[in-house]
Amino acid sequence: MLNNRQREIYQWLGQGSHFDYDPSNYSERILQTPGYIDSDVEVNNIAVAAMTLWANAVARIADTRGLGKQGFTIDQRHASLMLNSAVLHFQNGIQFSVGPVREKLNNFYATQDDKHVFFQGSYQTLREKLLAFLDCPNSEARIQAATAGFNARDLDNQVAELGLCAAILHTREEWLSTDIGRSIAQKPMLDVSSMHHGAPVPLSKSVKRPLENIRVVDLTKVVAGPNISHQLAEQGADVIHCRHPYQDHTIPFQIEASYGKKNIFLDFSRSNDKALLQDLIRTADVVVDGLGAGGFSHAGFSKEALLALNPNLIYVQINCYDFDHAWEHRKGWEQLAQTVSGLAYLHSKGDVNNLKLIPAFFNDYLTGYLGACGVVEALLNRAEHGGAWNVRVSLVKTAMMAARFATGNGKHDPIGTHDLETYLQDEDSGIGVLTRLRPPIDFDVTKSFSGRPASYPGTDPQDIGWGEDALYSDLPRHRKSQLLDRNYIFNPISI
């Protein structure tokens, strides 16, 4: 069972949902193995609580669809490793590189008024524009010299006006005293609301997997949004991921989140592509919008337009700074969520001379799990009450939740080769043998697995459509990893 602290976190995450904590409903086995992330923020406990919430959501909808009650097992160490799963990913024994997150620009820099800002330039276009704004090369010393010429607030505002990415370091108390922080603090973690009334849409019961026949249009980019649809795919959902062919790509992250999905290119500015997307939305159950900055609405897909296409749609929105305030369309990333919310300050033990981020894509992955929980909540609501539903999750709201739980992290052990042997699995794909962390929740009956192999963006033809194809398997395609038997290259790099 969850320990007392994990249970407290679980109840905070699931408040107001169908997934109130009741271990008598579904048999849970929590292996309290040591986590691997060392932080005063209770990263490992939070990971277990969030994944237990997701496990209960899956068990609930599986039971509703006639698959019966089932228990599950979660290993705490495995759960914490999942927060860096893009790093623990290999192609033919060679680790994928996530080097762009380690760019010199991506760091804390001191301003003229003795505050600190974090720049984010993992995308090449963002990096080039930020360096042009600072009028300096990509050198830490030159970036620091340029940053020191700005007042923090002026710098932050100017960068945001240009559509670029930076954030001012806050303590938790400072952030909660801002209008934005106060606004977000009033909202539930699972923000699920009705958009439109209609007749109930029953969940079919002639299924083998919890989310079988649930159709998902995935319009997301890097980690958090793709992880929502990835978790849905691991439970049998039919997911079509749509990506612009010529915008910035972070290929290692996109491949890691592609298991179980079809991957097509779409350019909304082309009339044929826009019409294809409209057709997909008409027949979908779920649309996941991670385009940010109001991009989907500006392309002609406002909430009203979506409801006109599909009055029974579940519309998922994910961004950095949450919704219904002045920063709703401000661009943001994992690193910026940690910075503004007080999370980075807590992890750094308040030492502004040695500022550090939690060494994991913490908010990204956990926000993905919470978004997936929101989808199941909305599916259950739609089956009972009908209509269309809106699910909203954000990186900063997840970070603010985590900042509440920063009293020490318990036992931890650094990652080692024994973890690779214990937690990895191999899968064949069109791009070779891929090795990844196996799904962290071991259900007793409906096992988590990807029905399609991972692939590059745009691998599939635009007209691939819904339903099974030649690459689909309704049986697990993975096997125990043989990575340690090969001449592999491993570097435990993180954020």
PDB file of C-alpha atoms in Angstrom, residues 81-326:
ATOM      1  CA  LEU A  81      13.226   6.286 -13.180  1.00  0.00           C
ATOM      2  CA  MET A  82      10.238   7.021 -15.426  1.00  0.00           C
ATOM      3  CA  LEU A  83      10.821  10.744 -14.804  1.00  0.00           C
ATOM      4  CA  ASN A  84      13.898  10.449 -17.032  1.00  0.00           C
ATOM      5  CA  SER A  85      12.659   7.770 -19.404  1.00  0.00           C
ATOM      6  CA  ALA A  86      13.781   9.714 -22.505  1.00  0.00           C
ATOM      7  CA  VAL A  87      17.340   9.413 -21.202  1.00  0.00           C
ATOM      8  CA  LEU A  88      17.074   5.659 -20.611  1.00  0.00           C
ATOM      9  CA  HIS A  89      16.311   4.969 -24.256  1.00  0.00           C
ATOM     10  CA  PHE A  90      18.566   3.144 -26.716  1.00  0.00           C
ATOM     11  CA  GLN A  91      18.656   2.359 -30.434  1.00  0.00           C
ATOM     12  CA  ASN A  92      20.570  -0.815 -31.297  1.00  0.00           C
ATOM     13  CA  GLY A  93      22.393  -0.513 -27.985  1.00  0.00           C
ATOM     14  CA  ILE A  94      23.357   3.161 -28.392  1.00  0.00           C
ATOM     15  CA  GLN A  95      21.778   5.707 -26.054  1.00  0.00           C
ATOM     16  CA  PHE A  96      19.698   8.440 -27.675  1.00  0.00           C
ATOM     17  CA  SER A  97      21.239  11.874 -27.133  1.00  0.00           C
ATOM     18  CA  VAL A  98      19.162  14.561 -25.424  1.00  0.00           C
ATOM     19  CA  GLY A  99      22.041  17.028 -25.726  1.00  0.00           C
ATOM     20  CA  PRO A 100      19.980  20.134 -26.665  1.00  0.00           C
ATOM     21  CA  VAL A 101      18.625  20.367 -23.106  1.00  0.00           C
ATOM     22  CA  ARG A 102      22.230  20.896 -21.929  1.00  0.00           C
ATOM     23  CA  GLU A 103      22.905  23.949 -24.108  1.00  0.00           C
ATOM     24  CA  LYS A 104      25.041  26.641 -22.420  1.00  0.00           C
ATOM     25  CA  LEU A 105      22.154  29.083 -22.744  1.00  0.00           C
ATOM     26  CA  ASN A 106      19.902  26.791 -20.716  1.00  0.00           C
ATOM     27  CA  ASN A 107      20.995  27.893 -17.262  1.00  0.00           C
ATOM     28  CA  PHE A 108      20.558  30.400 -14.446  1.00  0.00           C
ATOM     29  CA  TYR A 109      22.058  33.859 -14.979  1.00  0.00           C
ATOM     30  CA  ALA A 110      22.228  36.817 -12.556  1.00  0.00           C
ATOM     31  CA  THR A 111      20.570  40.124 -13.444  1.00  0.00           C
ATOM     32  CA  GLN A 112      21.439  43.718 -12.629  1.00  0.00           C
ATOM     33  CA  ASP A 113      19.091  43.733  -9.614  1.00  0.00           C
ATOM     34  CA  ASP A 114      20.629  40.580  -8.054  1.00  0.00           C
ATOM     35  CA  LYS A 115      17.887  38.242  -9.204  1.00  0.00           C
ATOM     36  CA  HIS A 116      18.269  35.190 -11.405  1.00  0.00           C
ATOM     37  CA  VAL A 117      16.647  34.155 -14.661  1.00  0.00           C
ATOM     38  CA  PHE A 118      16.687  30.841 -16.496  1.00  0.00           C
ATOM     39  CA  PHE A 119      16.804  30.877 -20.291  1.00  0.00           C
ATOM     40  CA  GLN A 120      15.407  28.034 -22.383  1.00  0.00           C
ATOM     41  CA  GLY A 121      16.805  27.511 -25.862  1.00  0.00           C
ATOM     42  CA  SER A 122      16.531  23.795 -26.564  1.00  0.00           C
ATOM     43  CA  TYR A 123      14.888  24.511 -29.916  1.00  0.00           C
ATOM     44  CA  GLN A 124      17.437  25.924 -32.354  1.00  0.00           C
ATOM     45  CA  THR A 125      15.151  28.788 -33.397  1.00  0.00           C
ATOM     46  CA  LEU A 126      14.527  29.774 -29.765  1.00  0.00           C
ATOM     47  CA  ARG A 127      18.249  29.631 -29.031  1.00  0.00           C
ATOM     48  CA  GLU A 128      19.218  31.743 -32.020  1.00  0.00           C
ATOM     49  CA  LYS A 129      16.590  34.394 -31.271  1.00  0.00           C
ATOM     50  CA  LEU A 130      17.482  34.587 -27.563  1.00  0.00           C
ATOM     51  CA  LEU A 131      21.175  35.005 -28.373  1.00  0.00           C
ATOM     52  CA  ALA A 132      20.296  37.668 -30.943  1.00  0.00           C
ATOM     53  CA  PHE A 133      18.207  39.478 -28.322  1.00  0.00           C
ATOM     54  CA  LEU A 134      21.100  39.329 -25.830  1.00  0.00           C
ATOM     55  CA  ASP A 135      23.487  40.276 -28.659  1.00  0.00           C
ATOM     56  CA  CYS A 136      26.076  37.698 -27.675  1.00  0.00           C
ATOM     57  CA  PRO A 137      27.468  34.303 -28.727  1.00  0.00           C
ATOM     58  CA  ASN A 138      26.541  31.036 -27.015  1.00  0.00           C
ATOM     59  CA  SER A 139      29.157  31.441 -24.286  1.00  0.00           C
ATOM     60  CA  GLU A 140      28.257  31.286 -20.585  1.00  0.00           C
ATOM     61  CA  ALA A 141      30.529  34.238 -19.765  1.00  0.00           C
ATOM     62  CA  ARG A 142      29.108  36.391 -22.555  1.00  0.00           C
ATOM     63  CA  ILE A 143      25.507  35.417 -21.731  1.00  0.00           C
ATOM     64  CA  GLN A 144      26.116  36.340 -18.089  1.00  0.00           C
ATOM     65  CA  ALA A 145      27.630  39.692 -19.059  1.00  0.00           C
ATOM     66  CA  ALA A 146      24.649  40.480 -21.269  1.00  0.00           C
ATOM     67  CA  THR A 147      22.102  39.373 -18.656  1.00  0.00           C
ATOM     68  CA  ALA A 148      23.761  41.553 -16.009  1.00  0.00           C
ATOM     69  CA  GLY A 149      22.744  44.603 -18.017  1.00  0.00           C
ATOM     70  CA  PHE A 150      19.033  43.954 -17.434  1.00  0.00           C
ATOM     71  CA  ASN A 151      16.597  44.336 -14.590  1.00  0.00           C
ATOM     72  CA  ALA A 152      15.002  40.883 -14.134  1.00  0.00           C
ATOM     73  CA  ARG A 153      11.412  42.003 -14.637  1.00  0.00           C
ATOM     74  CA  ASP A 154      12.229  44.058 -17.724  1.00  0.00           C
ATOM     75  CA  LEU A 155      14.201  41.163 -19.191  1.00  0.00           C
ATOM     76  CA  ASP A 156      11.401  38.695 -18.495  1.00  0.00           C
ATOM     77  CA  ASN A 157       8.772  40.921 -20.097  1.00  0.00           C
ATOM     78  CA  GLN A 158      10.852  41.688 -23.188  1.00  0.00           C
ATOM     79  CA  VAL A 159      11.668  38.028 -23.765  1.00  0.00           C
ATOM     80  CA  ALA A 160       7.993  37.051 -23.392  1.00  0.00           C
ATOM     81  CA  GLU A 161       6.873  39.778 -25.819  1.00  0.00           C
ATOM     82  CA  LEU A 162       9.201  38.274 -28.421  1.00  0.00           C
ATOM     83  CA  GLY A 163       7.612  34.858 -27.920  1.00  0.00           C
ATOM     84  CA  LEU A 164      10.830  33.493 -26.398  1.00  0.00           C
ATOM     85  CA  CYS A 165      11.453  31.586 -23.183  1.00  0.00           C
ATOM     86  CA  ALA A 166      12.874  32.710 -19.853  1.00  0.00           C
ATOM     87  CA  ALA A 167      11.726  32.764 -16.227  1.00  0.00           C
ATOM     88  CA  ILE A 168      12.628  34.599 -13.038  1.00  0.00           C
ATOM     89  CA  LEU A 169      13.637  32.494 -10.051  1.00  0.00           C
ATOM     90  CA  HIS A 170      11.039  32.688  -7.251  1.00  0.00           C
ATOM     91  CA  THR A 171      10.699  31.205  -3.831  1.00  0.00           C
ATOM     92  CA  ARG A 172       7.451  29.338  -3.309  1.00  0.00           C
ATOM     93  CA  GLU A 173       6.157  32.193  -1.149  1.00  0.00           C
ATOM     94  CA  GLU A 174       7.077  34.810  -3.745  1.00  0.00           C
ATOM     95  CA  TRP A 175       5.293  32.894  -6.486  1.00  0.00           C
ATOM     96  CA  LEU A 176       2.145  32.386  -4.422  1.00  0.00           C
ATOM     97  CA  SER A 177       2.048  36.138  -3.779  1.00  0.00           C
ATOM     98  CA  THR A 178       1.795  36.917  -7.510  1.00  0.00           C
ATOM     99  CA  ASP A 179      -1.534  37.245  -9.294  1.00  0.00           C
ATOM    100  CA  ILE A 180      -0.659  34.303 -11.546  1.00  0.00           C
ATOM    101  CA  GLY A 181       0.406  32.067  -8.663  1.00  0.00           C
ATOM    102  CA  ARG A 182      -2.720  32.878  -6.656  1.00  0.00           C
ATOM    103  CA  SER A 183      -4.949  32.181  -9.659  1.00  0.00           C
ATOM    104  CA  ILE A 184      -3.450  28.746 -10.302  1.00  0.00           C
ATOM    105  CA  ALA A 185      -3.483  27.807  -6.610  1.00  0.00           C
ATOM    106  CA  GLN A 186      -7.298  27.962  -6.613  1.00  0.00           C
ATOM    107  CA  LYS A 187      -7.678  25.207  -9.216  1.00  0.00           C
ATOM    108  CA  PRO A 188      -7.897  21.423  -8.748  1.00  0.00           C
ATOM    109  CA  MET A 189      -5.097  19.241 -10.085  1.00  0.00           C
ATOM    110  CA  LEU A 190      -7.564  17.354 -12.310  1.00  0.00           C
ATOM    111  CA  ASP A 191      -9.334  20.291 -13.948  1.00  0.00           C
ATOM    112  CA  VAL A 192     -12.164  18.574 -15.839  1.00  0.00           C
ATOM    113  CA  SER A 193     -15.248  20.575 -16.811  1.00  0.00           C
ATOM    114  CA  SER A 194     -18.274  20.285 -19.073  1.00  0.00           C
ATOM    115  CA  MET A 195     -18.146  22.199 -22.372  1.00  0.00           C
ATOM    116  CA  HIS A 196     -21.463  21.087 -23.861  1.00  0.00           C
ATOM    117  CA  HIS A 197     -24.496  19.086 -22.754  1.00  0.00           C
ATOM    118  CA  GLY A 198     -25.627  16.043 -24.686  1.00  0.00           C
ATOM    119  CA  ALA A 199     -26.761  12.443 -24.509  1.00  0.00           C
ATOM    120  CA  PRO A 200     -24.527   9.921 -22.703  1.00  0.00           C
ATOM    121  CA  VAL A 201     -21.907   8.129 -24.818  1.00  0.00           C
ATOM    122  CA  PRO A 202     -21.653   4.623 -23.332  1.00  0.00           C
ATOM    123  CA  LEU A 203     -18.314   2.870 -23.147  1.00  0.00           C
ATOM    124  CA  SER A 204     -18.407  -0.300 -25.241  1.00  0.00           C
ATOM    125  CA  LYS A 205     -17.789  -3.527 -23.337  1.00  0.00           C
ATOM    126  CA  SER A 206     -16.654  -5.955 -26.054  1.00  0.00           C
ATOM    127  CA  VAL A 207     -13.004  -5.087 -25.475  1.00  0.00           C
ATOM    128  CA  LYS A 208      -9.795  -6.745 -24.340  1.00  0.00           C
ATOM    129  CA  ARG A 209      -7.979  -3.606 -23.182  1.00  0.00           C
ATOM    130  CA  PRO A 210      -9.077  -0.673 -20.972  1.00  0.00           C
ATOM    131  CA  LEU A 211      -8.986   2.033 -23.681  1.00  0.00           C
ATOM    132  CA  GLU A 212      -9.579  -0.094 -26.765  1.00  0.00           C
ATOM    133  CA  ASN A 213     -11.529   1.751 -29.509  1.00  0.00           C
ATOM    134  CA  ILE A 214     -10.888   5.149 -27.905  1.00  0.00           C
ATOM    135  CA  ARG A 215      -9.681   7.422 -30.718  1.00  0.00           C
ATOM    136  CA  VAL A 216      -7.143  10.140 -29.895  1.00  0.00           C
ATOM    137  CA  VAL A 217      -5.826  12.980 -32.074  1.00  0.00           C
ATOM    138  CA  ASP A 218      -2.463  14.000 -30.613  1.00  0.00           C
ATOM    139  CA  LEU A 219      -1.299  17.566 -31.398  1.00  0.00           C
ATOM    140  CA  THR A 220       1.601  17.839 -28.964  1.00  0.00           C
ATOM    141  CA  LYS A 221       5.328  18.445 -29.199  1.00  0.00           C
ATOM    142  CA  VAL A 222       8.043  17.480 -26.708  1.00  0.00           C
ATOM    143  CA  VAL A 223       7.435  15.576 -23.427  1.00  0.00           C
ATOM    144  CA  ALA A 224       4.374  16.412 -21.321  1.00  0.00           C
ATOM    145  CA  GLY A 225       1.712  16.438 -24.036  1.00  0.00           C
ATOM    146  CA  PRO A 226       3.070  13.388 -25.879  1.00  0.00           C
ATOM    147  CA  ASN A 227       3.164  11.530 -22.556  1.00  0.00           C
ATOM    148  CA  ILE A 228      -0.605  12.009 -22.142  1.00  0.00           C
ATOM    149  CA  SER A 229      -1.359  10.214 -25.390  1.00  0.00           C
ATOM    150  CA  HIS A 230       1.489   7.735 -24.830  1.00  0.00           C
ATOM    151  CA  GLN A 231      -0.134   6.575 -21.584  1.00  0.00           C
ATOM    152  CA  LEU A 232      -3.476   6.260 -23.382  1.00  0.00           C
ATOM    153  CA  ALA A 233      -1.845   4.212 -26.159  1.00  0.00           C
ATOM    154  CA  GLU A 234      -0.225   1.876 -23.616  1.00  0.00           C
ATOM    155  CA  GLN A 235      -3.776   0.988 -22.508  1.00  0.00           C
ATOM    156  CA  GLY A 236      -5.047   0.294 -26.022  1.00  0.00           C
ATOM    157  CA  ALA A 237      -6.191   3.697 -27.330  1.00  0.00           C
ATOM    158  CA  ASP A 238      -5.917   4.353 -31.076  1.00  0.00           C
ATOM    159  CA  VAL A 239      -3.634   7.411 -31.256  1.00  0.00           C
ATOM    160  CA  ILE A 240      -2.703   9.441 -34.337  1.00  0.00           C
ATOM    161  CA  HIS A 241       0.099  11.898 -33.613  1.00  0.00           C
ATOM    162  CA  CYS A 242       0.147  14.901 -35.960  1.00  0.00           C
ATOM    163  CA  ARG A 243       3.278  17.052 -36.286  1.00  0.00           C
ATOM    164  CA  HIS A 244       4.259  19.950 -38.525  1.00  0.00           C
ATOM    165  CA  PRO A 245       7.028  18.787 -40.877  1.00  0.00           C
ATOM    166  CA  TYR A 246       9.137  21.973 -40.818  1.00  0.00           C
ATOM    167  CA  GLN A 247       8.977  23.229 -37.250  1.00  0.00           C
ATOM    168  CA  ASP A 248      11.670  22.459 -34.671  1.00  0.00           C
ATOM    169  CA  HIS A 249      11.869  18.820 -33.656  1.00  0.00           C
ATOM    170  CA  THR A 250      13.406  17.090 -30.640  1.00  0.00           C
ATOM    171  CA  ILE A 251      13.686  13.686 -32.269  1.00  0.00           C
ATOM    172  CA  PRO A 252      14.884  11.572 -29.287  1.00  0.00           C
ATOM    173  CA  PHE A 253      11.950  12.766 -27.172  1.00  0.00           C
ATOM    174  CA  GLN A 254       9.481  12.283 -30.014  1.00  0.00           C
ATOM    175  CA  ILE A 255      10.576   8.705 -30.652  1.00  0.00           C
ATOM    176  CA  GLU A 256      10.428   7.896 -26.926  1.00  0.00           C
ATOM    177  CA  ALA A 257       6.809   9.096 -26.766  1.00  0.00           C
ATOM    178  CA  SER A 258       5.773   7.433 -30.040  1.00  0.00           C
ATOM    179  CA  TYR A 259       5.284   3.856 -28.827  1.00  0.00           C
ATOM    180  CA  GLY A 260       1.788   2.667 -29.699  1.00  0.00           C
ATOM    181  CA  LYS A 261       1.026   5.643 -31.971  1.00  0.00           C
ATOM    182  CA  LYS A 262       0.622   6.333 -35.657  1.00  0.00           C
ATOM    183  CA  ASN A 263       2.784   9.288 -36.708  1.00  0.00           C
ATOM    184  CA  ILE A 264       1.789  11.625 -39.539  1.00  0.00           C
ATOM    185  CA  PHE A 265       2.832  15.079 -40.735  1.00  0.00           C
ATOM    186  CA  LEU A 266       0.195  17.828 -40.962  1.00  0.00           C
ATOM    187  CA  ASP A 267       0.548  21.476 -41.950  1.00  0.00           C
ATOM    188  CA  PHE A 268      -2.594  23.399 -40.949  1.00  0.00           C
ATOM    189  CA  SER A 269      -1.808  26.159 -43.452  1.00  0.00           C
ATOM    190  CA  ARG A 270      -2.527  23.701 -46.297  1.00  0.00           C
ATOM    191  CA  SER A 271      -6.240  23.359 -47.027  1.00  0.00           C
ATOM    192  CA  ASN A 272      -6.030  19.606 -47.659  1.00  0.00           C
ATOM    193  CA  ASP A 273      -4.224  19.001 -44.366  1.00  0.00           C
ATOM    194  CA  LYS A 274      -6.706  21.169 -42.479  1.00  0.00           C
ATOM    195  CA  ALA A 275      -9.616  19.237 -44.000  1.00  0.00           C
ATOM    196  CA  LEU A 276      -7.979  15.947 -43.026  1.00  0.00           C
ATOM    197  CA  LEU A 277      -7.612  17.127 -39.440  1.00  0.00           C
ATOM    198  CA  GLN A 278     -11.267  18.191 -39.382  1.00  0.00           C
ATOM    199  CA  ASP A 279     -12.261  14.702 -40.536  1.00  0.00           C
ATOM    200  CA  LEU A 280     -10.153  13.099 -37.803  1.00  0.00           C
ATOM    201  CA  ILE A 281     -11.708  15.336 -35.140  1.00  0.00           C
ATOM    202  CA  ARG A 282     -15.245  14.490 -36.308  1.00  0.00           C
ATOM    203  CA  THR A 283     -14.638  10.821 -35.556  1.00  0.00           C
ATOM    204  CA  ALA A 284     -12.329  11.155 -32.527  1.00  0.00           C
ATOM    205  CA  ASP A 285     -13.103  10.756 -28.847  1.00  0.00           C
ATOM    206  CA  VAL A 286     -10.184  12.879 -27.643  1.00  0.00           C
ATOM    207  CA  VAL A 287      -8.072  15.752 -28.979  1.00  0.00           C
ATOM    208  CA  VAL A 288      -4.897  16.626 -27.071  1.00  0.00           C
ATOM    209  CA  ASP A 289      -3.765  20.195 -27.798  1.00  0.00           C
ATOM    210  CA  GLY A 290      -0.213  21.016 -26.770  1.00  0.00           C
ATOM    211  CA  LEU A 291       0.453  23.637 -29.429  1.00  0.00           C
ATOM    212  CA  GLY A 292       0.522  26.458 -26.875  1.00  0.00           C
ATOM    213  CA  ALA A 293       0.227  30.233 -27.286  1.00  0.00           C
ATOM    214  CA  GLY A 294      -3.295  29.835 -28.664  1.00  0.00           C
ATOM    215  CA  GLY A 295      -1.879  28.279 -31.835  1.00  0.00           C
ATOM    216  CA  PHE A 296      -4.687  25.754 -32.338  1.00  0.00           C
ATOM    217  CA  SER A 297      -7.404  28.377 -31.984  1.00  0.00           C
ATOM    218  CA  HIS A 298      -5.563  30.765 -34.326  1.00  0.00           C
ATOM    219  CA  ALA A 299      -5.464  27.972 -36.921  1.00  0.00           C
ATOM    220  CA  GLY A 300      -9.271  27.877 -36.899  1.00  0.00           C
ATOM    221  CA  PHE A 301      -9.815  25.282 -34.180  1.00  0.00           C
ATOM    222  CA  SER A 302     -11.386  27.237 -31.324  1.00  0.00           C
ATOM    223  CA  LYS A 303     -13.509  25.402 -28.773  1.00  0.00           C
ATOM    224  CA  GLU A 304     -16.599  26.498 -30.668  1.00  0.00           C
ATOM    225  CA  ALA A 305     -15.185  25.155 -33.933  1.00  0.00           C
ATOM    226  CA  LEU A 306     -14.247  21.865 -32.283  1.00  0.00           C
ATOM    227  CA  LEU A 307     -17.737  21.435 -30.831  1.00  0.00           C
ATOM    228  CA  ALA A 308     -19.264  22.161 -34.235  1.00  0.00           C
ATOM    229  CA  LEU A 309     -17.189  19.296 -35.629  1.00  0.00           C
ATOM    230  CA  ASN A 310     -17.820  16.935 -32.719  1.00  0.00           C
ATOM    231  CA  PRO A 311     -20.320  17.745 -29.930  1.00  0.00           C
ATOM    232  CA  ASN A 312     -19.118  14.743 -27.885  1.00  0.00           C
ATOM    233  CA  LEU A 313     -15.423  15.608 -27.916  1.00  0.00           C
ATOM    234  CA  ILE A 314     -13.021  15.426 -24.983  1.00  0.00           C
ATOM    235  CA  TYR A 315     -10.664  18.368 -25.501  1.00  0.00           C
ATOM    236  CA  VAL A 316      -7.398  18.253 -23.552  1.00  0.00           C
ATOM    237  CA  GLN A 317      -5.326  21.411 -23.211  1.00  0.00           C
ATOM    238  CA  ILE A 318      -1.801  21.410 -21.832  1.00  0.00           C
ATOM    239  CA  ASN A 319       0.546  24.362 -21.406  1.00  0.00           C
ATOM    240  CA  CYS A 320       3.180  25.673 -19.015  1.00  0.00           C
ATOM    241  CA  TYR A 321       1.482  28.446 -17.046  1.00  0.00           C
ATOM    242  CA  ASP A 322      -2.130  27.227 -16.863  1.00  0.00           C
ATOM    243  CA  PHE A 323      -5.216  29.062 -18.076  1.00  0.00           C
ATOM    244  CA  ASP A 324      -7.559  32.057 -17.724  1.00  0.00           C
ATOM    245  CA  HIS A 325      -4.976  34.682 -16.816  1.00  0.00           C
ATOM    246  CA  ALA A 326      -2.425  37.002 -18.460  1.00  0.00           C
TER     247      ALA A 326
END
